[in-house]
PDB file of C-alpha atoms and ligand atoms in Angstrom:
ATOM      1  CA  MET A   1     -62.115 -46.433 -46.719  1.00 61.00           C
ATOM      2  CA  ARG A   2     -63.961 -48.851 -44.452  1.00 70.00           C
ATOM      3  CA  ASP A   3     -63.431 -48.617 -40.694  1.00 88.00           C
ATOM      4  CA  LEU A   4     -60.572 -50.716 -39.440  1.00 96.00           C
ATOM      5  CA  VAL A   5     -61.323 -53.222 -36.704  1.00 98.00           C
ATOM      6  CA  VAL A   6     -58.658 -53.541 -34.038  1.00 98.00           C
ATOM      7  CA  GLY A   7     -59.208 -56.430 -31.650  1.00 98.00           C
ATOM      8  CA  VAL A   8     -58.097 -56.275 -28.030  1.00 98.00           C
ATOM      9  CA  LEU A   9     -57.229 -59.694 -26.687  1.00 98.00           C
ATOM     10  CA  ALA A  10     -59.754 -59.974 -23.862  1.00 98.00           C
ATOM     11  CA  LEU A  11     -58.547 -62.952 -21.871  1.00 98.00           C
ATOM     12  CA  GLN A  12     -57.199 -60.938 -18.942  1.00 97.00           C
ATOM     13  CA  GLY A  13     -55.677 -57.536 -18.272  1.00 97.00           C
ATOM     14  CA  ASP A  14     -56.491 -53.896 -18.942  1.00 97.00           C
ATOM     15  CA  VAL A  15     -58.716 -54.473 -21.968  1.00 98.00           C
ATOM     16  CA  ARG A  16     -61.094 -51.597 -21.291  1.00 98.00           C
ATOM     17  CA  GLU A  17     -58.332 -48.985 -21.219  1.00 98.00           C
ATOM     18  CA  HIS A  18     -57.058 -50.069 -24.640  1.00 98.00           C
ATOM     19  CA  LEU A  19     -60.601 -50.064 -26.059  1.00 98.00           C
ATOM     20  CA  ALA A  20     -61.065 -46.512 -24.792  1.00 97.00           C
ATOM     21  CA  ALA A  21     -57.790 -45.382 -26.396  1.00 98.00           C
ATOM     22  CA  LEU A  22     -58.672 -47.062 -29.724  1.00 97.00           C
ATOM     23  CA  ALA A  23     -62.125 -45.452 -29.758  1.00 96.00           C
ATOM     24  CA  GLU A  24     -60.373 -42.079 -29.773  1.00 96.00           C
ATOM     25  CA  CYS A  25     -58.137 -43.106 -32.685  1.00 96.00           C
ATOM     26  CA  ASP A  26     -61.012 -43.500 -35.162  1.00 93.00           C
ATOM     27  CA  VAL A  27     -60.932 -47.262 -35.458  1.00 97.00           C
ATOM     28  CA  ILE A  28     -63.371 -49.852 -34.185  1.00 97.00           C
ATOM     29  CA  GLY A  29     -61.933 -51.449 -31.061  1.00 98.00           C
ATOM     30  CA  ARG A  30     -63.383 -54.860 -30.296  1.00 98.00           C
ATOM     31  CA  PRO A  31     -62.706 -57.272 -27.435  1.00 98.00           C
ATOM     32  CA  VAL A  32     -61.810 -60.699 -28.858  1.00 98.00           C
ATOM     33  CA  ARG A  33     -61.452 -64.041 -27.098  1.00 98.00           C
ATOM     34  CA  ARG A  34     -62.739 -66.706 -29.521  1.00 98.00           C
ATOM     35  CA  PRO A  35     -60.952 -68.275 -32.487  1.00 98.00           C
ATOM     36  CA  GLU A  36     -63.570 -67.059 -34.987  1.00 98.00           C
ATOM     37  CA  GLU A  37     -63.202 -63.494 -33.662  1.00 98.00           C
ATOM     38  CA  ILE A  38     -59.453 -63.606 -34.318  1.00 98.00           C
ATOM     39  CA  ALA A  39     -60.219 -64.190 -38.002  1.00 97.00           C
ATOM     40  CA  GLU A  40     -62.331 -61.024 -38.263  1.00 97.00           C
ATOM     41  CA  ILE A  41     -59.902 -58.331 -37.122  1.00 98.00           C
ATOM     42  CA  ASP A  42     -57.428 -56.159 -39.013  1.00 98.00           C
ATOM     43  CA  ALA A  43     -55.022 -55.898 -36.091  1.00 98.00           C
ATOM     44  CA  LEU A  44     -54.628 -56.953 -32.479  1.00 98.00           C
ATOM     45  CA  VAL A  45     -53.729 -55.219 -29.226  1.00 98.00           C
ATOM     46  CA  ILE A  46     -52.459 -57.419 -26.416  1.00 98.00           C
ATOM     47  CA  PRO A  47     -53.037 -55.595 -23.130  1.00 98.00           C
ATOM     48  CA  GLY A  48     -51.075 -55.323 -19.922  1.00 97.00           C
ATOM     49  CA  GLY A  49     -51.867 -57.847 -17.241  1.00 97.00           C
ATOM     50  CA  GLU A  50     -50.159 -61.088 -16.358  1.00 97.00           C
ATOM     51  CA  SER A  51     -48.458 -62.958 -19.168  1.00 98.00           C
ATOM     52  CA  THR A  52     -48.470 -66.356 -17.422  1.00 98.00           C
ATOM     53  CA  THR A  53     -52.256 -66.176 -16.984  1.00 98.00           C
ATOM     54  CA  MET A  54     -52.738 -64.864 -20.513  1.00 98.00           C
ATOM     55  CA  SER A  55     -50.666 -67.725 -21.858  1.00 98.00           C
ATOM     56  CA  LYS A  56     -52.803 -70.296 -20.031  1.00 98.00           C
ATOM     57  CA  LEU A  57     -56.069 -68.690 -21.091  1.00 98.00           C
ATOM     58  CA  ALA A  58     -54.948 -68.364 -24.719  1.00 98.00           C
ATOM     59  CA  LEU A  59     -54.538 -72.129 -24.801  1.00 98.00           C
ATOM     60  CA  ALA A  60     -57.793 -72.776 -22.892  1.00 98.00           C
ATOM     61  CA  PHE A  61     -59.810 -70.475 -25.184  1.00 98.00           C
ATOM     62  CA  GLU A  62     -58.095 -71.995 -28.231  1.00 98.00           C
ATOM     63  CA  VAL A  63     -56.866 -68.691 -29.581  1.00 98.00           C
ATOM     64  CA  TYR A  64     -53.170 -69.484 -29.182  1.00 98.00           C
ATOM     65  CA  GLU A  65     -52.733 -71.061 -32.618  1.00 98.00           C
ATOM     66  CA  PRO A  66     -55.117 -68.680 -34.452  1.00 98.00           C
ATOM     67  CA  VAL A  67     -53.248 -65.638 -33.117  1.00 98.00           C
ATOM     68  CA  ARG A  68     -49.861 -67.153 -33.972  1.00 98.00           C
ATOM     69  CA  ARG A  69     -51.074 -67.907 -37.461  1.00 97.00           C
ATOM     70  CA  ARG A  70     -52.404 -64.393 -38.076  1.00 98.00           C
ATOM     71  CA  LEU A  71     -49.189 -62.860 -36.738  1.00 98.00           C
ATOM     72  CA  ALA A  72     -47.156 -65.091 -39.038  1.00 96.00           C
ATOM     73  CA  GLU A  73     -49.321 -63.889 -41.945  1.00 96.00           C
ATOM     74  CA  GLY A  74     -48.449 -60.279 -41.109  1.00 97.00           C
ATOM     75  CA  MET A  75     -51.349 -59.014 -39.016  1.00 98.00           C
ATOM     76  CA  PRO A  76     -50.204 -55.890 -37.138  1.00 98.00           C
ATOM     77  CA  ALA A  77     -50.122 -56.195 -33.362  1.00 98.00           C
ATOM     78  CA  TYR A  78     -49.231 -54.017 -30.404  1.00 99.00           C
ATOM     79  CA  GLY A  79     -48.432 -55.356 -26.953  1.00 98.00           C
ATOM     80  CA  SER A  80     -48.067 -53.313 -23.768  1.00 98.00           C
ATOM     81  CA  CYS A  81     -46.205 -54.813 -20.809  1.00 98.00           C
ATOM     82  CA  ALA A  82     -47.590 -58.369 -20.496  1.00 98.00           C
ATOM     83  CA  GLY A  83     -48.558 -57.915 -24.159  1.00 98.00           C
ATOM     84  CA  MET A  84     -44.905 -57.172 -24.959  1.00 98.00           C
ATOM     85  CA  ILE A  85     -43.972 -60.455 -23.286  1.00 98.00           C
ATOM     86  CA  MET A  86     -46.576 -62.281 -25.395  1.00 98.00           C
ATOM     87  CA  LEU A  87     -44.931 -60.934 -28.586  1.00 98.00           C
ATOM     88  CA  ALA A  88     -41.401 -61.934 -27.553  1.00 98.00           C
ATOM     89  CA  ASP A  89     -39.677 -64.896 -29.143  1.00 98.00           C
ATOM     90  CA  GLU A  90     -37.852 -65.589 -25.834  1.00 98.00           C
ATOM     91  CA  VAL A  91     -38.677 -64.899 -22.183  1.00 98.00           C
ATOM     92  CA  LEU A  92     -36.322 -64.837 -19.191  1.00 98.00           C
ATOM     93  CA  ASP A  93     -37.679 -65.351 -15.657  1.00 96.00           C
ATOM     94  CA  GLY A  94     -40.878 -66.789 -17.079  1.00 96.00           C
ATOM     95  CA  ARG A  95     -42.690 -69.841 -15.783  1.00 95.00           C
ATOM     96  CA  PRO A  96     -41.477 -73.079 -17.344  1.00 94.00           C
ATOM     97  CA  ASP A  97     -44.871 -73.739 -18.981  1.00 94.00           C
ATOM     98  CA  GLN A  98     -45.328 -70.142 -20.145  1.00 97.00           C
ATOM     99  CA  LYS A  99     -45.905 -69.726 -23.880  1.00 98.00           C
ATOM    100  CA  THR A 100     -45.755 -66.620 -26.020  1.00 98.00           C
ATOM    101  CA  PHE A 101     -47.160 -65.901 -29.458  1.00 98.00           C
ATOM    102  CA  GLY A 102     -43.745 -64.620 -30.456  1.00 98.00           C
ATOM    103  CA  GLY A 103     -43.093 -62.605 -33.600  1.00 98.00           C
ATOM    104  CA  ILE A 104     -40.580 -60.052 -32.363  1.00 98.00           C
ATOM    105  CA  GLY A 105     -36.984 -61.276 -32.377  1.00 98.00           C
ATOM    106  CA  MET A 106     -36.265 -60.230 -28.832  1.00 98.00           C
ATOM    107  CA  THR A 107     -35.572 -61.678 -25.422  1.00 98.00           C
ATOM    108  CA  VAL A 108     -37.533 -59.973 -22.646  1.00 98.00           C
ATOM    109  CA  ARG A 109     -36.952 -60.300 -18.930  1.00 97.00           C
ATOM    110  CA  ARG A 110     -40.123 -60.416 -16.826  1.00 96.00           C
ATOM    111  CA  ASN A 111     -40.422 -58.178 -13.759  1.00 94.00           C
ATOM    112  CA  ALA A 112     -37.013 -56.887 -14.752  1.00 94.00           C
ATOM    113  CA  PHE A 113     -36.910 -53.601 -12.879  1.00 90.00           C
ATOM    114  CA  GLY A 114     -36.821 -55.390  -9.543  1.00 79.00           C
ATOM    115  CA  ARG A 115     -38.727 -55.344  -6.309  1.00 60.00           C
ATOM    116  CA  GLN A 116     -37.662 -51.933  -5.041  1.00 51.00           C
ATOM    117  CA  VAL A 117     -39.026 -50.275  -8.139  1.00 63.00           C
ATOM    118  CA  ASP A 118     -42.054 -52.476  -8.716  1.00 77.00           C
ATOM    119  CA  SER A 119     -43.766 -49.526 -10.338  1.00 87.00           C
ATOM    120  CA  PHE A 120     -42.326 -46.269 -11.506  1.00 87.00           C
ATOM    121  CA  GLU A 121     -42.917 -43.528 -14.005  1.00 92.00           C
ATOM    122  CA  ALA A 122     -40.427 -41.892 -16.302  1.00 93.00           C
ATOM    123  CA  PRO A 123     -40.323 -39.806 -19.460  1.00 95.00           C
ATOM    124  CA  VAL A 124     -39.286 -41.895 -22.492  1.00 96.00           C
ATOM    125  CA  ASP A 125     -38.497 -40.573 -25.956  1.00 97.00           C
ATOM    126  CA  ILE A 126     -40.085 -42.791 -28.593  1.00 98.00           C
ATOM    127  CA  ALA A 127     -38.873 -42.715 -32.189  1.00 98.00           C
ATOM    128  CA  GLY A 128     -41.872 -41.951 -34.386  1.00 95.00           C
ATOM    129  CA  VAL A 129     -43.759 -40.130 -31.612  1.00 97.00           C
ATOM    130  CA  GLU A 130     -43.523 -36.388 -32.062  1.00 95.00           C
ATOM    131  CA  GLY A 131     -43.394 -33.816 -29.306  1.00 96.00           C
ATOM    132  CA  GLU A 132     -42.461 -34.197 -25.687  1.00 96.00           C
ATOM    133  CA  PRO A 133     -41.331 -37.570 -24.292  1.00 96.00           C
ATOM    134  CA  VAL A 134     -44.068 -40.078 -23.455  1.00 97.00           C
ATOM    135  CA  HIS A 135     -44.898 -40.287 -19.751  1.00 95.00           C
ATOM    136  CA  ALA A 136     -44.239 -44.008 -19.300  1.00 96.00           C
ATOM    137  CA  ILE A 137     -45.874 -45.976 -16.477  1.00 96.00           C
ATOM    138  CA  PHE A 138     -44.045 -49.214 -15.641  1.00 95.00           C
ATOM    139  CA  ILE A 139     -45.852 -51.786 -13.475  1.00 95.00           C
ATOM    140  CA  ARG A 140     -43.860 -54.960 -12.727  1.00 94.00           C
ATOM    141  CA  ALA A 141     -42.654 -54.380 -16.235  1.00 96.00           C
ATOM    142  CA  PRO A 142     -40.381 -56.402 -18.478  1.00 97.00           C
ATOM    143  CA  TRP A 143     -37.449 -54.880 -20.284  1.00 97.00           C
ATOM    144  CA  VAL A 144     -35.969 -56.007 -23.544  1.00 98.00           C
ATOM    145  CA  GLU A 145     -32.742 -57.781 -22.787  1.00 98.00           C
ATOM    146  CA  SER A 146     -31.571 -58.309 -26.378  1.00 98.00           C
ATOM    147  CA  VAL A 147     -32.853 -58.003 -29.930  1.00 98.00           C
ATOM    148  CA  THR A 148     -32.050 -59.561 -33.278  1.00 97.00           C
ATOM    149  CA  GLY A 149     -31.008 -57.469 -36.269  1.00 92.00           C
ATOM    150  CA  ASP A 150     -34.572 -57.064 -37.594  1.00 95.00           C
ATOM    151  CA  VAL A 151     -35.794 -55.237 -34.510  1.00 98.00           C
ATOM    152  CA  GLU A 152     -35.853 -51.462 -34.344  1.00 98.00           C
ATOM    153  CA  VAL A 153     -35.358 -50.052 -30.829  1.00 98.00           C
ATOM    154  CA  LEU A 154     -37.753 -47.110 -30.463  1.00 98.00           C
ATOM    155  CA  GLY A 155     -37.168 -46.116 -26.854  1.00 98.00           C
ATOM    156  CA  ARG A 156     -34.900 -46.574 -23.852  1.00 98.00           C
ATOM    157  CA  VAL A 157     -34.959 -45.524 -20.212  1.00 95.00           C
ATOM    158  CA  THR A 158     -32.862 -42.368 -19.841  1.00 92.00           C
ATOM    159  CA  ALA A 159     -32.598 -41.915 -16.064  1.00 85.00           C
ATOM    160  CA  GLY A 160     -32.053 -43.913 -12.891  1.00 82.00           C
ATOM    161  CA  PRO A 161     -30.529 -47.367 -12.367  1.00 83.00           C
ATOM    162  CA  ALA A 162     -32.171 -48.824 -15.491  1.00 89.00           C
ATOM    163  CA  THR A 163     -30.697 -46.198 -17.809  1.00 92.00           C
ATOM    164  CA  GLY A 164     -30.206 -47.532 -21.322  1.00 96.00           C
ATOM    165  CA  ARG A 165     -32.694 -50.395 -21.024  1.00 96.00           C
ATOM    166  CA  MET A 166     -34.799 -50.958 -24.130  1.00 98.00           C
ATOM    167  CA  VAL A 167     -38.517 -50.437 -23.444  1.00 98.00           C
ATOM    168  CA  ALA A 168     -40.105 -49.842 -26.866  1.00 98.00           C
ATOM    169  CA  VAL A 169     -39.426 -51.850 -30.013  1.00 98.00           C
ATOM    170  CA  ARG A 170     -40.821 -52.526 -33.449  1.00 98.00           C
ATOM    171  CA  GLN A 171     -40.309 -55.308 -35.929  1.00 98.00           C
ATOM    172  CA  GLY A 172     -42.265 -54.891 -39.149  1.00 97.00           C
ATOM    173  CA  ASN A 173     -45.938 -54.693 -38.189  1.00 97.00           C
ATOM    174  CA  LEU A 174     -45.340 -55.583 -34.552  1.00 98.00           C
ATOM    175  CA  LEU A 175     -44.957 -52.935 -31.861  1.00 98.00           C
ATOM    176  CA  ALA A 176     -44.296 -53.461 -28.159  1.00 98.00           C
ATOM    177  CA  THR A 177     -43.759 -51.282 -25.093  1.00 98.00           C
ATOM    178  CA  SER A 178     -42.760 -52.239 -21.539  1.00 98.00           C
ATOM    179  CA  PHE A 179     -45.042 -49.499 -20.271  1.00 98.00           C
ATOM    180  CA  HIS A 180     -48.761 -48.684 -20.417  1.00 97.00           C
ATOM    181  CA  PRO A 181     -49.740 -45.710 -22.608  1.00 97.00           C
ATOM    182  CA  GLU A 182     -53.355 -46.872 -22.214  1.00 96.00           C
ATOM    183  CA  LEU A 183     -53.270 -45.641 -18.608  1.00 96.00           C
ATOM    184  CA  THR A 184     -52.221 -42.078 -19.349  1.00 95.00           C
ATOM    185  CA  GLY A 185     -54.718 -40.590 -21.797  1.00 93.00           C
ATOM    186  CA  ASP A 186     -51.809 -39.823 -24.141  1.00 97.00           C
ATOM    187  CA  LEU A 187     -52.879 -41.367 -27.437  1.00 98.00           C
ATOM    188  CA  ARG A 188     -49.625 -40.947 -29.355  1.00 98.00           C
ATOM    189  CA  VAL A 189     -48.436 -44.555 -29.074  1.00 98.00           C
ATOM    190  CA  HIS A 190     -51.877 -45.881 -30.057  1.00 98.00           C
ATOM    191  CA  ARG A 191     -51.910 -43.456 -32.988  1.00 98.00           C
ATOM    192  CA  LEU A 192     -48.483 -44.713 -34.055  1.00 98.00           C
ATOM    193  CA  PHE A 193     -49.911 -48.239 -34.032  1.00 98.00           C
ATOM    194  CA  VAL A 194     -53.102 -47.257 -35.852  1.00 98.00           C
ATOM    195  CA  ASP A 195     -50.936 -45.597 -38.541  1.00 97.00           C
ATOM    196  CA  MET A 196     -49.075 -48.907 -38.918  1.00 97.00           C
ATOM    197  CA  VAL A 197     -52.433 -50.688 -39.263  1.00 98.00           C
ATOM    198  CA  ARG A 198     -53.636 -48.160 -41.888  1.00 96.00           C
ATOM    199  CA  ASP A 199     -50.383 -48.530 -43.858  1.00 94.00           C
ATOM    200  CA  GLN A 200     -50.818 -52.294 -43.866  1.00 91.00           C
ATOM    201  CA  ALA A 201     -54.476 -52.059 -44.937  1.00 88.00           C
ATOM    202  CA  SER A 202     -53.873 -49.674 -47.842  1.00 86.00           C
TER     203      SER A 202
HETATM  204  N1  LIG B   1     -45.344 -58.829 -14.676  1.00 91.09           N
HETATM  205  C1  LIG B   1     -46.366 -59.071 -15.644  1.00 91.09           C
HETATM  206  C2  LIG B   1     -46.081 -60.326 -16.449  1.00 91.09           C
HETATM  207  O1  LIG B   1     -45.091 -60.933 -16.289  1.00 91.09           O
HETATM  208  C3  LIG B   1     -46.565 -57.897 -16.572  1.00 91.09           C
HETATM  209  C4  LIG B   1     -47.093 -56.723 -15.793  1.00 91.09           C
HETATM  210  C5  LIG B   1     -47.984 -55.793 -16.566  1.00 91.09           C
HETATM  211  O2  LIG B   1     -48.508 -56.100 -17.631  1.00 91.09           O
HETATM  212  N2  LIG B   1     -48.244 -54.656 -15.979  1.00 91.09           N
HETATM  213  O3  LIG B   1     -46.878 -60.688 -17.253  1.00 91.09           O
END
């Protein structure tokens, strides 16, 4: 089978870390930021960063509509943190002019974990990821406030004040996490996504 090309939306955020993770998952990772590049990928990763900035740049670089179109046609995508926000149909505590690509029937709350716990780390069990819980790094992270019936909840926080909050979800070919597996060297979430991409391609 030919090598799959997984684009990483390279408008802003931790693009390099996702490219490094993809390189270890036996796919071609490629930074993408132009409309014609969006047409040439099998799947898309939307990195962590700042969703308000990403939203503005997606419009400025004219990739907003092309990405929406490809998502609507079924292209697999994975978003971490700000990338999760970009895949949400609804955003709470966003900026009024903030736009998302949408695709996952969920409402996310930006910077949900609050000021005191701006960043924290916790083990999270993810359905579909074998072995020990994923070591999840949350940085000014969103959580998933509510989901529609089509969304599968893959992981929740299991300790501390945010216990029970949804932080990993999947709807069809779309995967999103509140946290950043690209910062840990643990490839299991990327492998889960690459398996979804392979299933779609075959
Ligand atoms: N708080 C950021 C936002 O709203 C997300 C933070 C992150 O990606 N680490 O976009």
